[in-house]
PDB file of C-alpha atoms in Angstrom:
ATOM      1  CA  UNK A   1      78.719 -25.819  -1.847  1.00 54.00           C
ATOM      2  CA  UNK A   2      78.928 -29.403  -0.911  1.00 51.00           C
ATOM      3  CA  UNK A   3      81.085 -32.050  -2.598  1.00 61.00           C
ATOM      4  CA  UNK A   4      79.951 -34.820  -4.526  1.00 64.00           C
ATOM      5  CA  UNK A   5      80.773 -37.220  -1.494  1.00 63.00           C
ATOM      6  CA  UNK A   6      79.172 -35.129   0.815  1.00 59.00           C
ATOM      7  CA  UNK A   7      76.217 -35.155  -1.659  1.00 66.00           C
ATOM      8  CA  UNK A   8      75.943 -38.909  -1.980  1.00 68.00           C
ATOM      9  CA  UNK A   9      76.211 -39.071   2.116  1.00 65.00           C
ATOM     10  CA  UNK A  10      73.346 -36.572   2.315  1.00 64.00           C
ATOM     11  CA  UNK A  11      71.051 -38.984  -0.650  1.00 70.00           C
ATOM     12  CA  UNK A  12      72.057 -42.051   1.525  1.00 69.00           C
ATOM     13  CA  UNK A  13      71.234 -40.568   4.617  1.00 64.00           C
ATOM     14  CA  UNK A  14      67.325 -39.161   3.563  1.00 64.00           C
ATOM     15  CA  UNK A  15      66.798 -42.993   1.804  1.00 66.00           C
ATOM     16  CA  UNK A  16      67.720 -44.546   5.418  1.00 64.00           C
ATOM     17  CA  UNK A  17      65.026 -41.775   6.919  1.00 57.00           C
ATOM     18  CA  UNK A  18      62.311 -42.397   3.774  1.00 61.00           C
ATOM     19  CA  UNK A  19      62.558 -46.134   4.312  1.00 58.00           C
ATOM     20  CA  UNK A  20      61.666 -46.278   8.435  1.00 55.00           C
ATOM     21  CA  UNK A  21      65.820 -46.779   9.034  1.00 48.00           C
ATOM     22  CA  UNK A  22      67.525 -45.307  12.424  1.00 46.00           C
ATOM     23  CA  UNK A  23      65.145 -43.264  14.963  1.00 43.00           C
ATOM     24  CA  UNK A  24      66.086 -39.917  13.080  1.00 44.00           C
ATOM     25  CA  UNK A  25      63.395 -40.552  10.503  1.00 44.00           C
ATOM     26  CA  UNK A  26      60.973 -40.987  13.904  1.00 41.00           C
ATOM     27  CA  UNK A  27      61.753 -38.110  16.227  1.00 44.00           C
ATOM     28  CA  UNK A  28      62.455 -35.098  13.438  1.00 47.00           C
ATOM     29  CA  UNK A  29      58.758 -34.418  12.549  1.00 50.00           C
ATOM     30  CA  UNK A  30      58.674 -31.063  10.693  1.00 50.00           C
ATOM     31  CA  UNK A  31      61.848 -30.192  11.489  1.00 48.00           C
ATOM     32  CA  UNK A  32      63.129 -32.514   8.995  1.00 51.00           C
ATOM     33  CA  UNK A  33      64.320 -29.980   6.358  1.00 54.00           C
ATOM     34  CA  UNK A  34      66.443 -28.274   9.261  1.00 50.00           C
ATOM     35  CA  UNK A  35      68.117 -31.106  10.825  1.00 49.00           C
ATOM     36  CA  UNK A  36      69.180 -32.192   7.298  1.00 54.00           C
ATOM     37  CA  UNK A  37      70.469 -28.889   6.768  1.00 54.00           C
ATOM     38  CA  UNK A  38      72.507 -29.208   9.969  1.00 47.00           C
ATOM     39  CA  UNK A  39      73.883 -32.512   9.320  1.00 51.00           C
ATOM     40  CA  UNK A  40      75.077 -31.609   5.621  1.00 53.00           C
ATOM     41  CA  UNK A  41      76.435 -28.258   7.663  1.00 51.00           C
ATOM     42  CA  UNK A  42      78.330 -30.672   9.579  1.00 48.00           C
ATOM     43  CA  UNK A  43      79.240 -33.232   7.043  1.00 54.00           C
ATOM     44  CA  UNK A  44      80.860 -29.644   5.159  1.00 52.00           C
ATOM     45  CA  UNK A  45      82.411 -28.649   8.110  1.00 50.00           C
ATOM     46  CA  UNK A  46      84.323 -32.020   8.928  1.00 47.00           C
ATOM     47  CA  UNK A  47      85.995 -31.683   5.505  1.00 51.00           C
ATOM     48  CA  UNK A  48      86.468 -28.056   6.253  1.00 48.00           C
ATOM     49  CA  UNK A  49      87.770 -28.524   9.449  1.00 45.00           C
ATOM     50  CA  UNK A  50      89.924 -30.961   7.979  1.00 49.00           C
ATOM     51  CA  UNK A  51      91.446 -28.606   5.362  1.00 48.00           C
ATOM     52  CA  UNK A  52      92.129 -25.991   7.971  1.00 43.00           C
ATOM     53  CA  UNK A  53      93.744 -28.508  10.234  1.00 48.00           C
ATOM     54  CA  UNK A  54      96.033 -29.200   7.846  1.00 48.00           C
ATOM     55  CA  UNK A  55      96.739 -25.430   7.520  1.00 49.00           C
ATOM     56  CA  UNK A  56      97.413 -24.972  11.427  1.00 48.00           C
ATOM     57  CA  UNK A  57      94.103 -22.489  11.605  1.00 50.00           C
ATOM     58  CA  UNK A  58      93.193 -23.658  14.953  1.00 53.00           C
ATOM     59  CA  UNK A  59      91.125 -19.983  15.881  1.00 55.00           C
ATOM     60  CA  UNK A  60      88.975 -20.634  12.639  1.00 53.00           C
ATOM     61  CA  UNK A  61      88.191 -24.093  13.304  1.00 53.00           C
ATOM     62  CA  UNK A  62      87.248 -23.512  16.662  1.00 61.00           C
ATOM     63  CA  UNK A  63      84.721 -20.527  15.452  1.00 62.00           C
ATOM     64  CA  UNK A  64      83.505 -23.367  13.051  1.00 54.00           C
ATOM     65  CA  UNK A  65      82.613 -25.296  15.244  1.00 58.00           C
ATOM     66  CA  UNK A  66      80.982 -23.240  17.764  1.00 65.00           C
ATOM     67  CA  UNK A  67      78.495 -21.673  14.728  1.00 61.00           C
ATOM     68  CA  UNK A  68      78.068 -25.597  13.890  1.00 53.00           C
ATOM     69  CA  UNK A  69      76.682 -26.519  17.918  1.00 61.00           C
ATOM     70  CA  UNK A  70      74.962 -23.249  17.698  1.00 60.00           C
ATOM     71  CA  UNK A  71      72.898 -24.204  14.586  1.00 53.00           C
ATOM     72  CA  UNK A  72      72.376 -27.926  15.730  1.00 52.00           C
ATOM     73  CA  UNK A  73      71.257 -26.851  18.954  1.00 55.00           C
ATOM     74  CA  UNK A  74      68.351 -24.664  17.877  1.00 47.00           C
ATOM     75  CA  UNK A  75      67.401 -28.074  15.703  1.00 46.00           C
ATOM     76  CA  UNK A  76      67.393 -29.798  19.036  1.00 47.00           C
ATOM     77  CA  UNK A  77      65.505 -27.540  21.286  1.00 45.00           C
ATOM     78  CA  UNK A  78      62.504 -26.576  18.874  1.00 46.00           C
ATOM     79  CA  UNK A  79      61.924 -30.281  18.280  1.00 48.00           C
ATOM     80  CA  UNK A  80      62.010 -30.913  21.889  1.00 48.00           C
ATOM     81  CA  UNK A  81      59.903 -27.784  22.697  1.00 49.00           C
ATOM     82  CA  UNK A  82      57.393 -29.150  20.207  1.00 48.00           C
ATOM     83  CA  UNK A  83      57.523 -32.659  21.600  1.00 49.00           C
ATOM     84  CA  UNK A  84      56.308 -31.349  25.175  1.00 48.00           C
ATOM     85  CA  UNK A  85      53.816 -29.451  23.535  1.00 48.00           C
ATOM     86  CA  UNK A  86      52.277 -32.466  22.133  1.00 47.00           C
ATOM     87  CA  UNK A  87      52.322 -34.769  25.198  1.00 49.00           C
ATOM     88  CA  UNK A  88      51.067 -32.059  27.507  1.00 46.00           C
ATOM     89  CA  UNK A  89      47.414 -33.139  27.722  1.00 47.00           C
ATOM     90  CA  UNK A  90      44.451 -30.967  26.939  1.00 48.00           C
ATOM     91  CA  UNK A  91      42.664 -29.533  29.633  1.00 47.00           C
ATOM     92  CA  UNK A  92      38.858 -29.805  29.878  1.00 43.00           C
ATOM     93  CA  UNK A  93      37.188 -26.566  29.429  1.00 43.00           C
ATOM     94  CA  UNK A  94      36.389 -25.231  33.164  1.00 39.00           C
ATOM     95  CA  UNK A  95      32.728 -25.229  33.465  1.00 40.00           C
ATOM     96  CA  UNK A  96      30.651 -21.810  34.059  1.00 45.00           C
ATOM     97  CA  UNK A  97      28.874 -21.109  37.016  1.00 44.00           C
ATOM     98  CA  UNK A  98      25.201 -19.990  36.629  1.00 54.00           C
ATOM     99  CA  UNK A  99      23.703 -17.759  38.686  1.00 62.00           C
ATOM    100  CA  UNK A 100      20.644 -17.717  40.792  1.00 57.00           C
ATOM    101  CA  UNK A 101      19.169 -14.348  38.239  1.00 58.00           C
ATOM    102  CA  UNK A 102      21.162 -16.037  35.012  1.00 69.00           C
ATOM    103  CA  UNK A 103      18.736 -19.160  35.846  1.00 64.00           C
ATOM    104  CA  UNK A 104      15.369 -17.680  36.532  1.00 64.00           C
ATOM    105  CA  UNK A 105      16.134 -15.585  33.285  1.00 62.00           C
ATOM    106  CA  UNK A 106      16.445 -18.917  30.967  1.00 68.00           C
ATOM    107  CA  UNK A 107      13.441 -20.041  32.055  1.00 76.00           C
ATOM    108  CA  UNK A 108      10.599 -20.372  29.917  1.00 77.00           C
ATOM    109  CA  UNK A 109       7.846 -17.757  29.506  1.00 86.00           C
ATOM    110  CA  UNK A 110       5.315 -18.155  32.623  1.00 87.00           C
ATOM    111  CA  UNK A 111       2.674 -19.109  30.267  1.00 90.00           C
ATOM    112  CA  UNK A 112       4.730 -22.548  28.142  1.00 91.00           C
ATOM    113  CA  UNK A 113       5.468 -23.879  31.987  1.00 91.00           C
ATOM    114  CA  UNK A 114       2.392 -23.189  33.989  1.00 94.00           C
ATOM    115  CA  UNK A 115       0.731 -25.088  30.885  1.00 95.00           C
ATOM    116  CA  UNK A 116       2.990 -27.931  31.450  1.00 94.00           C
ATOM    117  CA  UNK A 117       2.364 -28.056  35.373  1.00 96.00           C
ATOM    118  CA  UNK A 118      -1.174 -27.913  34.998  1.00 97.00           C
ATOM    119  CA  UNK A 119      -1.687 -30.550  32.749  1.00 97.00           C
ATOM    120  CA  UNK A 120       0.092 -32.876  34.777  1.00 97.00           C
ATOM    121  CA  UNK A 121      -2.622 -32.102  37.930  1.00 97.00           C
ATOM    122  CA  UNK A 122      -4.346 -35.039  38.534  1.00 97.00           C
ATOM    123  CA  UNK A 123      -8.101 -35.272  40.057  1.00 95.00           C
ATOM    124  CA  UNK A 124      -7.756 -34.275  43.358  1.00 95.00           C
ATOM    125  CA  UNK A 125      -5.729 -31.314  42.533  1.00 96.00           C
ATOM    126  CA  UNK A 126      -2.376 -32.975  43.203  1.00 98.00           C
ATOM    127  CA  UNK A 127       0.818 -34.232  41.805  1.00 97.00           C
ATOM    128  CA  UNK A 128       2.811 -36.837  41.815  1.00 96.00           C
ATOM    129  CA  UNK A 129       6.541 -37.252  42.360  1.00 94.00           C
ATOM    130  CA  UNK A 130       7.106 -38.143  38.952  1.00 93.00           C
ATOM    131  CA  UNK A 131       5.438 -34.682  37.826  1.00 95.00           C
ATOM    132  CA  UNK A 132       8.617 -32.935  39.202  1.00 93.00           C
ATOM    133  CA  UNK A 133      10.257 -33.761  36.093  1.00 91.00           C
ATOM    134  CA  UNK A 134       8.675 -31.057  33.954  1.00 90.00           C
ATOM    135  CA  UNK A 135      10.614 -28.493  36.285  1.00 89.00           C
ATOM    136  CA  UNK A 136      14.074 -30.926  37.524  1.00 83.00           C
ATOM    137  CA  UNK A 137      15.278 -30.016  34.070  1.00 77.00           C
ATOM    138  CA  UNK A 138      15.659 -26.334  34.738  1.00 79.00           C
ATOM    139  CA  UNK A 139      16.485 -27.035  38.542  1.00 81.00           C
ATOM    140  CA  UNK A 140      19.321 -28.305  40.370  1.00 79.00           C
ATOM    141  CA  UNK A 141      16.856 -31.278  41.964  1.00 83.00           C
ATOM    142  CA  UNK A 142      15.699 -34.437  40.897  1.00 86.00           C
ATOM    143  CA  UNK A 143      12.884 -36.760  41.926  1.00 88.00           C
ATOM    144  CA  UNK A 144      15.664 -39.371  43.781  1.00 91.00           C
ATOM    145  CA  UNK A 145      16.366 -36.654  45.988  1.00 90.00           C
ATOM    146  CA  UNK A 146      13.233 -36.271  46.651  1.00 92.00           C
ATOM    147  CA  UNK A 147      12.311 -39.941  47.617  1.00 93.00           C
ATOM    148  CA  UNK A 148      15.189 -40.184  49.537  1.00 94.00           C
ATOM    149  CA  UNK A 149      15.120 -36.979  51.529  1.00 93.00           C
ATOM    150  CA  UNK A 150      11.333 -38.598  52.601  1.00 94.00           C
ATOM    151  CA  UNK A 151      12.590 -42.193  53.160  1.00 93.00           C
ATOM    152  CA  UNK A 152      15.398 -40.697  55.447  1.00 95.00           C
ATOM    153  CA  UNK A 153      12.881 -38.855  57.118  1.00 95.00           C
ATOM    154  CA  UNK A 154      11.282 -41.915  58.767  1.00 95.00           C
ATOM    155  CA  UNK A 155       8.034 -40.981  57.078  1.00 95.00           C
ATOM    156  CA  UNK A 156       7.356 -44.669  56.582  1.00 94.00           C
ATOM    157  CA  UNK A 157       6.380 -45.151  60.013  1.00 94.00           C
ATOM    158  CA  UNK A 158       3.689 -42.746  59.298  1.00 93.00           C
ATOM    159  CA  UNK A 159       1.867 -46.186  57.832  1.00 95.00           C
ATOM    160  CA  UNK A 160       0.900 -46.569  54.465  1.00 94.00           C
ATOM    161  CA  UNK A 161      -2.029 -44.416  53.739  1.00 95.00           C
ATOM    162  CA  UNK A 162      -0.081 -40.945  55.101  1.00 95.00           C
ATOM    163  CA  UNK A 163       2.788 -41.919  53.434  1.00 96.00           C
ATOM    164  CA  UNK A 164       0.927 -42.316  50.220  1.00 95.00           C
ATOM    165  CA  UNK A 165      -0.759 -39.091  50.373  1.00 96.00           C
ATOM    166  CA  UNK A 166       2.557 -37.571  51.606  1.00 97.00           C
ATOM    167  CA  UNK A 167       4.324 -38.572  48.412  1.00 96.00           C
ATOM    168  CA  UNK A 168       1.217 -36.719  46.497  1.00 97.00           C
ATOM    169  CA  UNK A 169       1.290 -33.767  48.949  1.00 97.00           C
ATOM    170  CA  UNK A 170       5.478 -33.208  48.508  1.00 96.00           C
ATOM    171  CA  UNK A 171       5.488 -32.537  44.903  1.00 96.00           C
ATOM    172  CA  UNK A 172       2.357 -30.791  44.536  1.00 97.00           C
ATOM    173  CA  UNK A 173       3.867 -28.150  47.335  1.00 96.00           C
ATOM    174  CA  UNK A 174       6.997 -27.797  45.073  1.00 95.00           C
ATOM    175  CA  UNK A 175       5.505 -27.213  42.285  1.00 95.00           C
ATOM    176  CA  UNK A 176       3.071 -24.398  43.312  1.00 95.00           C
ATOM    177  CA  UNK A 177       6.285 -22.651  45.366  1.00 93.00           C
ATOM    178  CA  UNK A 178       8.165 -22.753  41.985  1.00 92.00           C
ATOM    179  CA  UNK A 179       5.287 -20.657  40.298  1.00 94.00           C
ATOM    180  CA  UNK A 180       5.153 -18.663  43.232  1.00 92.00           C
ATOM    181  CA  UNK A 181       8.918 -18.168  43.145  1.00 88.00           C
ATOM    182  CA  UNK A 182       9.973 -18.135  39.510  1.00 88.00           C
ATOM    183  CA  UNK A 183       7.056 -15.623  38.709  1.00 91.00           C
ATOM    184  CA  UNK A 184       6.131 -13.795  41.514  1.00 89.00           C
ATOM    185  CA  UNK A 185       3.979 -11.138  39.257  1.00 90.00           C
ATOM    186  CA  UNK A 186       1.861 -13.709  38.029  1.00 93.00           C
ATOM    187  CA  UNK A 187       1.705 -16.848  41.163  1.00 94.00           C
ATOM    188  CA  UNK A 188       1.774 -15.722  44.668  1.00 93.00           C
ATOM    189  CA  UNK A 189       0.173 -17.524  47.147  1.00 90.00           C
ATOM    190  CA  UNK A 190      -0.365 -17.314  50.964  1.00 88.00           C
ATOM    191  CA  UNK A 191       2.145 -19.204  53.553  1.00 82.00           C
ATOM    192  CA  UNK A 192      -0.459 -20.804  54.866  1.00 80.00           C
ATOM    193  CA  UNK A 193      -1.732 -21.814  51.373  1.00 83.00           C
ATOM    194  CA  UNK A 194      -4.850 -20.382  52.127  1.00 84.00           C
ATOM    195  CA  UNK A 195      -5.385 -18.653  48.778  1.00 90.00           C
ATOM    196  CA  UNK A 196      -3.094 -16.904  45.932  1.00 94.00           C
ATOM    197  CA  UNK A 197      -2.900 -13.554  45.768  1.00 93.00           C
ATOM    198  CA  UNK A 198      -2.086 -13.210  42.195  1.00 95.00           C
ATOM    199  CA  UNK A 199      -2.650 -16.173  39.880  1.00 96.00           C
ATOM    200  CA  UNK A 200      -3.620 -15.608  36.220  1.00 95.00           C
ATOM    201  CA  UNK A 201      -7.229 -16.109  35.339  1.00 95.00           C
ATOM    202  CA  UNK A 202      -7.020 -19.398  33.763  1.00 95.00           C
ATOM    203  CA  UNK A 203      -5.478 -21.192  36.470  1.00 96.00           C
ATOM    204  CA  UNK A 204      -7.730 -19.808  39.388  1.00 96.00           C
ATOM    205  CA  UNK A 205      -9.713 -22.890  39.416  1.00 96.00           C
ATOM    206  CA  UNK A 206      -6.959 -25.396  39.225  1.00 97.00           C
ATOM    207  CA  UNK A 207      -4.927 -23.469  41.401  1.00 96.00           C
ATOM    208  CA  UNK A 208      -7.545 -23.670  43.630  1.00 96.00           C
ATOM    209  CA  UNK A 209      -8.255 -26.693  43.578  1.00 97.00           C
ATOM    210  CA  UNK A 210      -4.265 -27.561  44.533  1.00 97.00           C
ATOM    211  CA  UNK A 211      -4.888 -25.584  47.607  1.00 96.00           C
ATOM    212  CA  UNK A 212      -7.324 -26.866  49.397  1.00 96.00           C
ATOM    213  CA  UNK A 213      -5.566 -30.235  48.872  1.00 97.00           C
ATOM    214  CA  UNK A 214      -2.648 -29.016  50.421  1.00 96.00           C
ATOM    215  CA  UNK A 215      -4.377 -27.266  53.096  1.00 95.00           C
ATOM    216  CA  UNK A 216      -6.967 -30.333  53.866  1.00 96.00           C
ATOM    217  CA  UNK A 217      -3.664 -32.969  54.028  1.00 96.00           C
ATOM    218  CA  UNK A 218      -2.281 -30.251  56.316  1.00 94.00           C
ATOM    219  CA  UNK A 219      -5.267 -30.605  58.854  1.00 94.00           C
ATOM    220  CA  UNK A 220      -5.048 -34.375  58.859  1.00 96.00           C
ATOM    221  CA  UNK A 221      -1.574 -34.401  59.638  1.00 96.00           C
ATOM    222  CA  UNK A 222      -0.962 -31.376  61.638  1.00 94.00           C
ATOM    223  CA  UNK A 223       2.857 -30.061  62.386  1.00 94.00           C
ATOM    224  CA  UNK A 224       4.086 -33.371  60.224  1.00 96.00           C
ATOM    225  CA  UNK A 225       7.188 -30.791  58.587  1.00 95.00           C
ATOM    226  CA  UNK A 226       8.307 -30.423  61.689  1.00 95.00           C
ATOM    227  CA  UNK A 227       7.868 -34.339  63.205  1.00 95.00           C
ATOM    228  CA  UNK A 228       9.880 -35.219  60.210  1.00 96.00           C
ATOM    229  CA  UNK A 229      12.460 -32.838  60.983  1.00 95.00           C
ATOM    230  CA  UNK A 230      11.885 -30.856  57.345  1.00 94.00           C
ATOM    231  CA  UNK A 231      10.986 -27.797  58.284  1.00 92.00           C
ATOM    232  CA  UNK A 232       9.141 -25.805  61.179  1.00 93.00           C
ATOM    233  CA  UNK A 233       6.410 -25.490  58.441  1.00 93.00           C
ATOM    234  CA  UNK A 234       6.066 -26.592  54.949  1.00 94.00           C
ATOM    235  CA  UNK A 235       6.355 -23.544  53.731  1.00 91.00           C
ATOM    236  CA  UNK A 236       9.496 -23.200  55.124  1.00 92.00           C
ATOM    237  CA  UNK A 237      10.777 -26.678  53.487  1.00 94.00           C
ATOM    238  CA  UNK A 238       9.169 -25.421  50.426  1.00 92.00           C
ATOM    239  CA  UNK A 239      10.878 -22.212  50.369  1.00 89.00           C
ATOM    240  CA  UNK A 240      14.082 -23.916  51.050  1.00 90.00           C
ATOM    241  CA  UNK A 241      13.793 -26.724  48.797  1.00 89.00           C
ATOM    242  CA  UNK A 242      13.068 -24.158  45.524  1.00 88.00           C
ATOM    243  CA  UNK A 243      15.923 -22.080  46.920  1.00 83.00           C
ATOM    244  CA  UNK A 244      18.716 -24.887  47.292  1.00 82.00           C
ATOM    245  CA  UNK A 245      17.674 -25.884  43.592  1.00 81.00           C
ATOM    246  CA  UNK A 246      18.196 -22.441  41.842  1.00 72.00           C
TER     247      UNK A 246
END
């Protein structure tokens, strides 16, 4: 039992602490009940020790206070080991790697995408760069790779009107090689673009139609993949362009 002075120490002590006094009030935390314990241990065991001075115990009051540092250092290291806890910053979550199959398998059924290629196509049966949007969000690949990969190409010396049909021509190629490579059973086509071998009924015409663009921009600028230092063919590029995205 405590005394009535070691009582009144204890009250002053806590009304330091509840008013913002001393940094004892700042570093306890929640392990305010058990440091006050300790210290009213060791306000308890000064008068004790005191007492059995004065009797010559000297074996007692060294076992006092050995159970005293004992006590006072458990206080000591869980607030410390609680202290590191809370300044050891969070880690971000490590980010899972997808897989070639895990990404084909998210993508949409054959019949939501082909819709939204198709009705992107313009006259002439192409597309445009900005078209490769409607797949970039399932791909690793991005229209600014795109342009750039062409504009590092030297393309530009081509002069204006190849370029310009070279920027239709790019895009429309990549978008008929995804079809052909995220659903082979329903878009295959020919490496030489000649015609598809499978292609679902309602996009025969359109499909087409995409073709023989490729295949007439192909004439006009014959062995350009490999001038350009993209491919020995544009199938090839195609192939590996789809490939590096998945």
């Amino acid at each position: 039992m405590l005394s009535s002075r070691q009582m009144a120490r204890s009250a002053e002590r806590k009304e330091r602490d509840r008013k913002g006094g001393g940094m004892l009030a700042f570093k306890r935390g929640r392990h305010a009940p058990m440091i006050d314990e300790c210290l009213d241990m060791d306000e308890m065991g000064l008068e004790m020790s005191h007492e059995i001075g004065e009797m010559g115990d000297q074996r007692s009051l060294l076992e006092l206070e050995e159970r005293l540092r004992d006590l006072a250092g458990v206080v000591r290291f869980t607030d410390t080991h609680h202290d590191e806890q809370e300044r050891t910053p969070r880690q971000a979550p490590v980010k899972q790697f997808v897989s070639r199959k895990e990404l084909l398998l998210s993508l949409p059924d054959k019949d939501i995408i082909s819709e939204k290629i198709f009705s992107l196509q313009r006259e002439g049966g192409n597309w445009e760069i900005s078209d490769l949007s409607v797949i970039s969000f399932y791909l690793h690949m991005s229209t600014e790779q795109i342009l750039e990969e062409i504009a590092e190409s030297g393309a530009k010396s081509l002069g204006t009107s190849v370029y310009s049909k070279l920027l239709h021509f790019i895009p429309t190629l990549i978008l008929l090689f995804f079809l052909h490579t995220a659903y082979p059973q329903s878009f295959e086509m020919s490496p030489s673009f000649i015609s598809w071998t499978v292609i679902p009924p309602k996009w025969k015409s359109p499909g087409d139609k995409a073709l023989s663009f490729l295949r007439l921009f192909n004439k006009q600028n014959p062995s350009l993949s490999s001038r350009l230092d993209l491919g020995t063919s544009w199938y090839q590029y195609a192939e590996k362009r789809i490939n590096n995205a998945l």
